[in-house]
XYZ file of C-alpha atoms in Angstrom:
360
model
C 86.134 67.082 7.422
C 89.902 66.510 5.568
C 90.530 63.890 8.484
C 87.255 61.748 7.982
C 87.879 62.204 4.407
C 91.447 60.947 4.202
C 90.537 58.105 6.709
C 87.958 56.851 4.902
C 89.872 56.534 1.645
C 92.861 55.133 3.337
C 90.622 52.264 5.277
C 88.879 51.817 2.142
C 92.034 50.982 0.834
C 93.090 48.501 3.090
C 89.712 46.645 2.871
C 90.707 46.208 -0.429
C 94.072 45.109 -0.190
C 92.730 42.755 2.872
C 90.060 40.806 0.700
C 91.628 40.777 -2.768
C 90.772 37.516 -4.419
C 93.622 35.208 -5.721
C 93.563 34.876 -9.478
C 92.516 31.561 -11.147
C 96.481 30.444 -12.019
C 97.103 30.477 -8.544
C 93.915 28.794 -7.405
C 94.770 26.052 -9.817
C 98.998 25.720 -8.766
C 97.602 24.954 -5.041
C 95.254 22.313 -6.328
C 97.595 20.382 -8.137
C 100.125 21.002 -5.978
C 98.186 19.379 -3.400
C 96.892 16.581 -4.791
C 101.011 16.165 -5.869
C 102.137 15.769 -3.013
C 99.210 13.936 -1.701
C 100.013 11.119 -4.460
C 103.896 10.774 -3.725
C 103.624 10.993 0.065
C 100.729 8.046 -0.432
C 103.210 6.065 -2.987
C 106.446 6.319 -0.736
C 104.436 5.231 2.281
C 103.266 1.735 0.206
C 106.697 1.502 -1.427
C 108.506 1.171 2.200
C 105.837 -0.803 3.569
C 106.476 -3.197 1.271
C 110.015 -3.334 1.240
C 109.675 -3.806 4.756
C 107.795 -6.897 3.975
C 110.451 -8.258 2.436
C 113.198 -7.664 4.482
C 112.022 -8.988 7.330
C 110.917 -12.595 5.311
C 115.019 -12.937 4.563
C 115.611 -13.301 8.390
C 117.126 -11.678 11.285
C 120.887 -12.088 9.614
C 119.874 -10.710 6.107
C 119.758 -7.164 7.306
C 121.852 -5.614 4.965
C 120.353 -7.363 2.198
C 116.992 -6.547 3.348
C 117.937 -2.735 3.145
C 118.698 -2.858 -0.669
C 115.393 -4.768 -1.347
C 113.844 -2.397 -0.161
C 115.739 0.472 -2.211
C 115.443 -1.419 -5.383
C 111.598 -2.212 -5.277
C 111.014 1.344 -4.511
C 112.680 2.050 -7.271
C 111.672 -0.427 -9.426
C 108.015 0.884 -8.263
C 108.730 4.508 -9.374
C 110.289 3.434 -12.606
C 107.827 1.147 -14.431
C 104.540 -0.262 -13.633
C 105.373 -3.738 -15.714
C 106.532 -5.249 -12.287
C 103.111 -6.382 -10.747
C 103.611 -4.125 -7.264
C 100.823 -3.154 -6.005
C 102.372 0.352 -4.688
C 103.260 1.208 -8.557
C 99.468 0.585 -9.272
C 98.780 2.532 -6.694
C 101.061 5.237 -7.983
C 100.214 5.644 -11.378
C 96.170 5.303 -10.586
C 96.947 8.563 -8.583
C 98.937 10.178 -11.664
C 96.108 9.626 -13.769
C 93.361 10.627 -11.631
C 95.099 14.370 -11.343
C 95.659 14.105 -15.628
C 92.057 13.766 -15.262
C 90.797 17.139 -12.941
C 93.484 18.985 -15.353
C 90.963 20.147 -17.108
C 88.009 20.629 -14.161
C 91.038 22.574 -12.969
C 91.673 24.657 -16.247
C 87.679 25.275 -16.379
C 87.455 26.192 -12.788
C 90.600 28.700 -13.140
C 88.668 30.401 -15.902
C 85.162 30.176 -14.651
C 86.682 32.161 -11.423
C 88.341 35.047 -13.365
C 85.392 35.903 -15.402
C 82.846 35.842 -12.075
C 82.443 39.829 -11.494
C 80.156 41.587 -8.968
C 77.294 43.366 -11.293
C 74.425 45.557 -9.972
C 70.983 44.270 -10.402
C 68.688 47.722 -11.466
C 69.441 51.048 -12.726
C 72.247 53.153 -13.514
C 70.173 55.809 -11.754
C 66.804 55.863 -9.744
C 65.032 57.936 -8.088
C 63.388 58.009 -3.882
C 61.145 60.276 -3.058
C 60.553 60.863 1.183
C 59.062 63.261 3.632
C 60.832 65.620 6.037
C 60.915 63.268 9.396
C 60.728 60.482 8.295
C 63.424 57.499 7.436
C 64.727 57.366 3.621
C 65.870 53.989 2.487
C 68.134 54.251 -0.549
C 68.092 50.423 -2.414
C 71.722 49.149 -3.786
C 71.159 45.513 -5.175
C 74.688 43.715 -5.802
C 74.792 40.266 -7.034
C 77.995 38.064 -7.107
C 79.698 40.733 -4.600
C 82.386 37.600 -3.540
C 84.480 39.451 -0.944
C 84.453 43.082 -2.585
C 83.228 45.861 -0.674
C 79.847 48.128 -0.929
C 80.507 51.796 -0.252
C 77.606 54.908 0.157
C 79.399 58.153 -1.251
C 77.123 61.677 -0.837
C 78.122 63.192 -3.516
C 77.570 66.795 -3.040
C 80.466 66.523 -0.918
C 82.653 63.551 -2.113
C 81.858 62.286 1.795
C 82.212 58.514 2.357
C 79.299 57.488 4.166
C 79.502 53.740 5.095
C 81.861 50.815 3.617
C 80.290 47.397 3.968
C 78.997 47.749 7.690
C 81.488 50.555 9.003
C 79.869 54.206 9.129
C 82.644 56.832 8.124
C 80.326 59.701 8.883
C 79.677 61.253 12.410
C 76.190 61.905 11.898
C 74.430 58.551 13.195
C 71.483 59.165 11.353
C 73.289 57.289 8.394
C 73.209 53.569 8.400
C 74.305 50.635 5.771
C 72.266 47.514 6.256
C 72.704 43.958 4.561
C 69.116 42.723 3.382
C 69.112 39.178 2.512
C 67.923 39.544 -0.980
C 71.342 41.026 -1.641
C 70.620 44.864 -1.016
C 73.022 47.025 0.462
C 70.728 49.637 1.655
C 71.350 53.304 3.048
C 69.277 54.022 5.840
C 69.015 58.058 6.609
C 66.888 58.332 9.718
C 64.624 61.204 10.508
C 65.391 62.808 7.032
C 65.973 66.776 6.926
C 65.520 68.987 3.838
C 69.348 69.601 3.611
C 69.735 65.719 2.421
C 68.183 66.167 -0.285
C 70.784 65.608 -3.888
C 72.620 62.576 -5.263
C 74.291 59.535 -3.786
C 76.180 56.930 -5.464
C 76.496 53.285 -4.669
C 80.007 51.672 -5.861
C 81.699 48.398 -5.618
C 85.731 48.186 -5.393
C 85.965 46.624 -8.642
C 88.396 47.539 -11.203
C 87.475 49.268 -12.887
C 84.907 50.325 -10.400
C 80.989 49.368 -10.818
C 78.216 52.127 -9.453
C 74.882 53.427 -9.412
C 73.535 56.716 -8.044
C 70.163 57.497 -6.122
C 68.195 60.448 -6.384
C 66.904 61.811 -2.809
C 63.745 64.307 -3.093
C 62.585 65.543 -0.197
C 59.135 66.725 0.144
C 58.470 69.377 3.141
C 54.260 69.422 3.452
C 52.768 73.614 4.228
C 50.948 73.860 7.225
C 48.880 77.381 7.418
C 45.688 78.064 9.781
C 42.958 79.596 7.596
C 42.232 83.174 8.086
C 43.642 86.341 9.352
C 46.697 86.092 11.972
C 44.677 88.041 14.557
C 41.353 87.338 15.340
C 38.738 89.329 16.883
C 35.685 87.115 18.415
C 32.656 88.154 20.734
C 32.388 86.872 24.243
C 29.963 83.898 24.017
C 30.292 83.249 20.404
C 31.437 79.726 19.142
C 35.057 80.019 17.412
C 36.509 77.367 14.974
C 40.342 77.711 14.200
C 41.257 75.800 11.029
C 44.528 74.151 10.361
C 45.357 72.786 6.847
C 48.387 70.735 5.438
C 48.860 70.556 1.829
C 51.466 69.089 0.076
C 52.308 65.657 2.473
C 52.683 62.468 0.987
C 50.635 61.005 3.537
C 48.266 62.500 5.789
C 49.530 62.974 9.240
C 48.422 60.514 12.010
C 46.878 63.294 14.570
C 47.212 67.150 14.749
C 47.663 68.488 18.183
C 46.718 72.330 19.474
C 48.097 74.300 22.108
C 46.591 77.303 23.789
C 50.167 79.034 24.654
C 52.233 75.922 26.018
C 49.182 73.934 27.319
C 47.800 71.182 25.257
C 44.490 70.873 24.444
C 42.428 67.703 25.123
C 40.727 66.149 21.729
C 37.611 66.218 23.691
C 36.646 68.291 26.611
C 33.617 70.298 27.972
C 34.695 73.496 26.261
C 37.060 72.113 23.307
C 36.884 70.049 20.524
C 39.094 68.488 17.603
C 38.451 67.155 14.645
C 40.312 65.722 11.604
C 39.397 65.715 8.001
C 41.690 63.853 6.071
C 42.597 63.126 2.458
C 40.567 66.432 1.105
C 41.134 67.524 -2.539
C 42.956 70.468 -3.584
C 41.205 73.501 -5.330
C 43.331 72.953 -7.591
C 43.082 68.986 -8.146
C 46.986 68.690 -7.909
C 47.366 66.670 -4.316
C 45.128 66.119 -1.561
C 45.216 68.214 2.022
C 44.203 67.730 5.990
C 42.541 69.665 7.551
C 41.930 69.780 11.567
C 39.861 71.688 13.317
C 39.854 73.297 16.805
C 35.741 73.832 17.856
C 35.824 76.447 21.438
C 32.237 76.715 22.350
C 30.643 80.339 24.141
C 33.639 81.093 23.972
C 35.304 83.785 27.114
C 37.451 86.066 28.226
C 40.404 83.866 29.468
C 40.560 81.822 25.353
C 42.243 85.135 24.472
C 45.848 84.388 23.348
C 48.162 82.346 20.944
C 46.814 79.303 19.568
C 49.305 76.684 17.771
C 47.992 73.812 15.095
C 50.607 70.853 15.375
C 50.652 68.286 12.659
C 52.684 65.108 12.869
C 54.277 64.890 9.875
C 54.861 69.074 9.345
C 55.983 71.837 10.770
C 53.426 73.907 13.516
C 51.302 77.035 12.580
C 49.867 80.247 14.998
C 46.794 82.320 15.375
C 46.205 84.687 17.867
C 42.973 84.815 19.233
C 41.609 88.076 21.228
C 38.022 87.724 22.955
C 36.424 90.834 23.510
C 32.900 91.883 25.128
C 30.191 92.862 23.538
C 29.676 96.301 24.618
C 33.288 96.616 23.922
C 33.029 95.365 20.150
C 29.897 97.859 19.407
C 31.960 100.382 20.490
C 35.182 99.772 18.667
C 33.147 99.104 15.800
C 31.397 102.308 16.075
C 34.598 104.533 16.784
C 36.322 102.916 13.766
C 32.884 103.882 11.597
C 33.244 107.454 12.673
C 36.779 107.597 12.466
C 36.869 106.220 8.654
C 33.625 108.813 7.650
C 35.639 111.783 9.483
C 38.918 111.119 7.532
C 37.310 110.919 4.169
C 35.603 113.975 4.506
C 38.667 115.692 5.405
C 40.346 114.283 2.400
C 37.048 115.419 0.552
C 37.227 118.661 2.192
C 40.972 119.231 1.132
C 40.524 118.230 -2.702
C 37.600 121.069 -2.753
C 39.806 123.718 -1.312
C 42.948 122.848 -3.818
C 40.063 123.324 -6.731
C 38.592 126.551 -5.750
C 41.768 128.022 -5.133
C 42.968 127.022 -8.475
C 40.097 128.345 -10.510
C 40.408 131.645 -8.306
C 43.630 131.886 -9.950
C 42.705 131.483 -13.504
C 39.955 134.195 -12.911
């Protein structure tokens, strides 16, 4: 955990140092430097064509001469704009058009060190998801420029994701770039476990954040009744299975008599779903679905398993018995109640007479 920890920071680090901005002083030296040197590599080219000019209208002897033309108009040209060249024109119409983005320049240079990345929301906010499904936890940054977006948990400290890179080695955690400027953490197939706080910061100095809230609801799924079930042979059974507490009701519920699955609808079984029922106790609403076995027999005795979508599973265990069989074990459990009460009955009496043969 110390080694993703310490890589993350360090890589985080270098991101930074990789994409830091240059300040506005230096964005406006490379302007004007550029345009500079532009202008006088513009003006020297015109100044020696036109010395050339002249040289060559002295004639083929006049070389020498020629040569120092051409150094005195150029600088004659550099010198003074009174002599009527065209290339000193030229020259000082450059030298005033960068006078005149001085201050475009100056604006610019200050425009670009007040321009800060700034998140768009709340300090703090709150997502609320089911067990199983995929959490999406919203990070709107606007003027990000070339800063970096990091996902922190911070139970842990852990650095989930920076910008697109996943520093984690569970691959359930994913950072995705939304074009309306969210940065968003995906968790897939959400446990109970990922529940707590996450923060959202942006490598600014000093550095801006936000921080998420992650509630994680885990729905109840129970079958109605007692564990073990008694049923006579021929009888029509109906195993209930409810799920309370789900955020949304789940898509199908599927039953299993030991590891087979049950068909929805068959000659001998049925299912049915009841969705979006209220509570008792008007806080929520429940599911129920229901497993109809009709003359029911022998071979339905055993464990039968309710197995919601969006919750965990639930067990009943069903035993089948004849009906000679169930008059019987009814009866023997009769007797055998009446026989140990009157023994109890019979003991109490004995404990009083002896004690009032005592007092006597």
């Amino acid at each position: 955990m110390r080694s993703w920890k310490s890589r993350s920071r360090s890589e985080m680090q270098t991101l930074e140092t990789r994409t830091r901005p240059l300040q506005g002083a230096q964005l406006t030296q490379l302007l004007l430097g550029g345009i500079l040197c532009l202008t006088i590599a513009s003006h020297t080219q015109t100044s020696a064509e036109a010395a050339g000019g002249k040289g060559s209208g002295s004639g083929a002897g006049g070389g020498g001469v020629g040569a120092g033309t051409a150094s005195s108009a150029a600088s004659t040209a550099i010198s003074s704009d009174e002599s009527g060249d065209p290339s000193s024109a030229t020259a000082f119409s450059s030298l005033a058009q960068v006078s005149s983005l001085l201050p475009e320049a100056s604006a610019l240079s200050a425009t670009s060190g007040l321009v800060e990345p700034y998140l768009d929301g709340y300090a703090t906010s709150n997502v609320t998801t089911q067990i199983g499904t995929h959490a999406y936890l919203p990070c709107r940054v606007k003027q990000l420029g070339n800063k970096s977006v990091s996902w922190i948990r911070l139970r842990d400290g852990h650095i989930l994701t920076v910008d697109r890179a996943v520093f984690i080695a569970d691959q359930r955690f994913l950072a995705i770039k939304q074009p309306d400027k969210y940065w968003t953490l995906q968790i897939k197939y959400v446990q109970a476990r990922d529940a707590g706080s996450y923060e959202c910061q942006v490598s600014t100095e000093p550095k801006v954040s936000a921080r998420v809230q992650l509630q994680v609801v885990v729905p109840r799924t129970e079958i109605l009744g007692e564990p073990d079930r008694y049923v006579k042979a021929g009888s029509n059974v109906v195993l209930r299975c409810i799920v309370r507490g789900a955020l949304e009701p789940p898509t199908f519920i599927m039953w299993y008599h030991g590891a087979e699955q049950l068909a929805a609808d068959s000659r001998r079984h049925r299912t049915q779903l009841d969705p979006n029922l209220p509570e008792a106790s008007g806080e929520g609403q429940s599911t129920i679905g229901s497993l109809i076995i009709e003359s029911a027999k022998k071979r339905d005795t055993g464990n039968y398993t309710c197995s919601p979508s969006n919750s965990p599973s639930a067990t009943v265990t069903l035993n089948i018995i004849n009906g000679e069989s169930s008059a019987s074990a009814v009866t023997s459990s009769a007797a055998t109640t009446r026989a140990y009460a009157l023994s109890i009955l019979a003991l109490l009496l004995s404990v009083i007479i002896i004690g009032v043969g005592h007092r006597t």
